PDB file of C-alpha atoms in Angstrom:
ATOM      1  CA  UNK S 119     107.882 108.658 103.487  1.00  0.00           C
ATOM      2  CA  UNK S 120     105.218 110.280 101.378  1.00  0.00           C
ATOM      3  CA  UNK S 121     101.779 109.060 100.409  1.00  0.00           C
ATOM      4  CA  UNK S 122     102.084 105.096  99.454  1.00  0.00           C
ATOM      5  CA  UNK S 123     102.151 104.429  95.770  1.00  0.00           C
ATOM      6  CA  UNK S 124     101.261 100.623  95.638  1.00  0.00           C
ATOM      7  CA  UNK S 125      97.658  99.648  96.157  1.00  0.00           C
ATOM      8  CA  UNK S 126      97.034  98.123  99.493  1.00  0.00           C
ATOM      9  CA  UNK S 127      94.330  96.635 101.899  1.00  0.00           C
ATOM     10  CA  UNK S 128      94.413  97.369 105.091  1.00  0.00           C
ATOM     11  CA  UNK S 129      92.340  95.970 108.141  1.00  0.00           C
ATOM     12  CA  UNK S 130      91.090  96.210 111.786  1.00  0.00           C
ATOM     13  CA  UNK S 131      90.963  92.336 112.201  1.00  0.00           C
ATOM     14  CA  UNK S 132      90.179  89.892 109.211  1.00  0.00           C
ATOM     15  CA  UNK S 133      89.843  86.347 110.904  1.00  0.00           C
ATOM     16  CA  UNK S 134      91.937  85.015 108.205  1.00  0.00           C
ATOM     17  CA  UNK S 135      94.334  86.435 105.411  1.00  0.00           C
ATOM     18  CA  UNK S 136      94.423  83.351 103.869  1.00  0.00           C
ATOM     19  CA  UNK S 137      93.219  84.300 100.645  1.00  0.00           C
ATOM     20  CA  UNK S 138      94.638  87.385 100.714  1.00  0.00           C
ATOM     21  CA  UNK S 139      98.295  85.882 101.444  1.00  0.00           C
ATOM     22  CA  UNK S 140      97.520  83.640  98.273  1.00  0.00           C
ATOM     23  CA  UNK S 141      96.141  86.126  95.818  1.00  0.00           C
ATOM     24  CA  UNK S 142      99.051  88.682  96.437  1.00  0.00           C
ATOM     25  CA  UNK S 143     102.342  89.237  94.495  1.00  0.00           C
ATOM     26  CA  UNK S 144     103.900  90.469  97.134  1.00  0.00           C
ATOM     27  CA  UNK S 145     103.324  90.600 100.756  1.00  0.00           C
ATOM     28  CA  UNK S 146     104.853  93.183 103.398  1.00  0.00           C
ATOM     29  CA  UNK S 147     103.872  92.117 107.000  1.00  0.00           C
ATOM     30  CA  UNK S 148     105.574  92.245 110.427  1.00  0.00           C
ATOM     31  CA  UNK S 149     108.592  89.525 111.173  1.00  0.00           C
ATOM     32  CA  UNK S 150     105.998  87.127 113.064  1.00  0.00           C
ATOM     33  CA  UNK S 151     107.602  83.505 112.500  1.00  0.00           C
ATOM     34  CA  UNK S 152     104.313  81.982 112.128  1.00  0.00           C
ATOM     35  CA  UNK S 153     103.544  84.926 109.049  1.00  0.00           C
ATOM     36  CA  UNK S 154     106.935  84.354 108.300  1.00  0.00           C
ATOM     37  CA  UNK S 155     106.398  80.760 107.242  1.00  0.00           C
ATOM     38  CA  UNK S 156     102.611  81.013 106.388  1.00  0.00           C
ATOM     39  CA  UNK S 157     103.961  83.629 103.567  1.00  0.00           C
ATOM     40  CA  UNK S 158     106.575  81.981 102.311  1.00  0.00           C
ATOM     41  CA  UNK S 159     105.376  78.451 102.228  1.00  0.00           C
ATOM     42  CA  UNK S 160     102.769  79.809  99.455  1.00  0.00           C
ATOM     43  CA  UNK S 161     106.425  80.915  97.376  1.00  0.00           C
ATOM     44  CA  UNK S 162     105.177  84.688  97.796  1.00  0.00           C
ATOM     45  CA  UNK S 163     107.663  87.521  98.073  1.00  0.00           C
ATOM     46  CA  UNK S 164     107.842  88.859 101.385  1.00  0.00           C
ATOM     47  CA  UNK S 165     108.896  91.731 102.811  1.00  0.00           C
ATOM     48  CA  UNK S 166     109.221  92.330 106.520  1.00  0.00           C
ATOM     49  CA  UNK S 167     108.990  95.523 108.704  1.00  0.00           C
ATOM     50  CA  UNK S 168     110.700  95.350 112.055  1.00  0.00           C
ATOM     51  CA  UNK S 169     110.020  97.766 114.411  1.00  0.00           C
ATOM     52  CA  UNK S 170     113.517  98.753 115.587  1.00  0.00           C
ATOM     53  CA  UNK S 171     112.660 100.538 118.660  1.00  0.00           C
ATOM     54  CA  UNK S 172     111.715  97.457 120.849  1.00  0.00           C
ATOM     55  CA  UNK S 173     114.055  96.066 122.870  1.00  0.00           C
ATOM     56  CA  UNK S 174     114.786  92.170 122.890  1.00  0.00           C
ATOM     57  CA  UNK S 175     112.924  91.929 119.472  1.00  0.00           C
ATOM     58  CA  UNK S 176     113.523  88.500 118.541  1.00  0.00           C
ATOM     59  CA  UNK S 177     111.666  89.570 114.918  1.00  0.00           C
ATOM     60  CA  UNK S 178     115.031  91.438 113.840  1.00  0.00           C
ATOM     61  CA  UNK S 179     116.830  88.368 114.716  1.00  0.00           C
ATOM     62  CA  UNK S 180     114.136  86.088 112.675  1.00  0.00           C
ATOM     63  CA  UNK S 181     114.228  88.727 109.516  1.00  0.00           C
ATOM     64  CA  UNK S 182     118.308  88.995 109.455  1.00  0.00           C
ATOM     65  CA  UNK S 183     118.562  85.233 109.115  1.00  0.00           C
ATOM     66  CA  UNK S 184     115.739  84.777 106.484  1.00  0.00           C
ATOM     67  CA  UNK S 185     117.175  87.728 104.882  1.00  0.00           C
ATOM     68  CA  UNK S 186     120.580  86.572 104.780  1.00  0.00           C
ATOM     69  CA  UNK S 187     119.334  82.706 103.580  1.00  0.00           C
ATOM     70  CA  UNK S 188     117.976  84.938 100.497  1.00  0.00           C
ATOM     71  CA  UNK S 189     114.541  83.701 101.349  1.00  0.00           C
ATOM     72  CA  UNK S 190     112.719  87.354 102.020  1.00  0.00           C
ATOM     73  CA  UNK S 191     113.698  91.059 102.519  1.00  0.00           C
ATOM     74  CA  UNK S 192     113.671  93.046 105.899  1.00  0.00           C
ATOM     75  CA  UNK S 193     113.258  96.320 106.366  1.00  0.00           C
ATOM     76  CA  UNK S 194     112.308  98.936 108.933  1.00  0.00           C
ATOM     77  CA  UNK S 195     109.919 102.278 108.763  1.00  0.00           C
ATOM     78  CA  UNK S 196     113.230 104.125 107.790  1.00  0.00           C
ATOM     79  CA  UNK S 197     114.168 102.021 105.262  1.00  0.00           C
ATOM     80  CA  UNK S 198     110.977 100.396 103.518  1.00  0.00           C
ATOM     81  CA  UNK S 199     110.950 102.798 100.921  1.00  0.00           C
ATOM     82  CA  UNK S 200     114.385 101.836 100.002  1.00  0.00           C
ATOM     83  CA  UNK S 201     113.941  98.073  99.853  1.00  0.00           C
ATOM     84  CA  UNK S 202     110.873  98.520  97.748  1.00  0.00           C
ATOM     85  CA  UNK S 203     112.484 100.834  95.203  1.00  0.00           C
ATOM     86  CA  UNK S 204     115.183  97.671  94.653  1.00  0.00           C
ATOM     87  CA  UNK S 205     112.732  94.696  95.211  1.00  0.00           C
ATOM     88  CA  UNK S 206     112.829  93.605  92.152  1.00  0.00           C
ATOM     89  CA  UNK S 207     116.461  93.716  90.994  1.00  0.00           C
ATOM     90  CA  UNK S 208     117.286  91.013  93.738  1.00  0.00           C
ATOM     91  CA  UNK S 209     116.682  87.685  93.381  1.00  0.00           C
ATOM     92  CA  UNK S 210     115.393  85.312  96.458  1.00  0.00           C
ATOM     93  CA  UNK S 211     115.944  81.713  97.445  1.00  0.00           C
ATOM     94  CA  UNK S 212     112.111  79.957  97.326  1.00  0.00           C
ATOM     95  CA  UNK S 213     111.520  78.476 100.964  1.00  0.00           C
ATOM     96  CA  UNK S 214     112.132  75.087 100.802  1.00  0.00           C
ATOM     97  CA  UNK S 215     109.127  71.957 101.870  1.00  0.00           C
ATOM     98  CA  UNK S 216     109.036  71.201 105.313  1.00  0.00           C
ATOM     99  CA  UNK S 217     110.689  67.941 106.216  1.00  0.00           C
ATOM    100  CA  UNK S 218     107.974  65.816 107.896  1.00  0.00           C
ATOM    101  CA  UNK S 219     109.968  63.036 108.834  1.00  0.00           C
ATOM    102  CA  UNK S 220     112.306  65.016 110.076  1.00  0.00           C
ATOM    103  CA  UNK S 221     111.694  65.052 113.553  1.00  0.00           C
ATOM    104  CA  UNK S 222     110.957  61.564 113.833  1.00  0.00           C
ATOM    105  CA  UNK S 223     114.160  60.607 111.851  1.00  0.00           C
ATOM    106  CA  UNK S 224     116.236  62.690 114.284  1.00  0.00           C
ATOM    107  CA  UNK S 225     114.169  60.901 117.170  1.00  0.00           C
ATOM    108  CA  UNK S 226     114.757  57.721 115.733  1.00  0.00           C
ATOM    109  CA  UNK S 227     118.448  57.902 115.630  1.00  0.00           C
ATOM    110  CA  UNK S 228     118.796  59.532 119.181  1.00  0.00           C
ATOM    111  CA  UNK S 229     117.086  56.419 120.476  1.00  0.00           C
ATOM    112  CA  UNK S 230     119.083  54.805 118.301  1.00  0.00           C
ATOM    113  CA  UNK S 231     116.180  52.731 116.784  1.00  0.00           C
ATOM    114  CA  UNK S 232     117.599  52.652 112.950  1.00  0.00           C
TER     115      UNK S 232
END
């Protein structure tokens, strides 16, 4: 892959990308489920780079399930510049609100209290 063409910001350690997460159009990050869902509970495009060579990677198996719910777009080094060439000709689900009851509604009817 040759020089990157999209402007980016890079860091060390940032305590918080926050801000950045909601000020971007589109984010590219690793497959961490907790950036996974931090990214796109904000409605952001996201796409994910998996690093291929590790073995029991549970991030590929996170990214090919988003992925295939339409919800974000995984790629790895080999094929990142590929994705981002046809980002935008794809269209993507928008993650839907968390359920907070939920868990207590499942609770409820396992105790069989409704």
């Amino acid at each position: 892959m040759g020089a990157c063409q999209l402007p980016c910001t890079v860091y060390d350690y940032k305590p918080s990308l926050q801000q950045d997460m909601e000020d971007a159009d589109l984010v590219i990050s690793h497959a961490g489920a907790g950036t996974c869902l931090e990214v796109l509970e904000l409605k952001k495009d996201l796409v994910v780079v998996v690093n291929d060579s590790l073995m029991g990677n549970h991030q590929i198996e996170l990214a090919e399930k988003l992925a295939e719910e339409g919800y974000l777009e995984f790629a790895t080094l080999s094929t990142l510049q590929s994705i981002l060439d046809s980002f935008h000709s794809k269209e993507r689900q928008r993650f839907p609100k968390p359920d907070s009851n939920l868990f207590s509604n499942f609770l409820r009817q396992q105790l069989k209290l409704t």
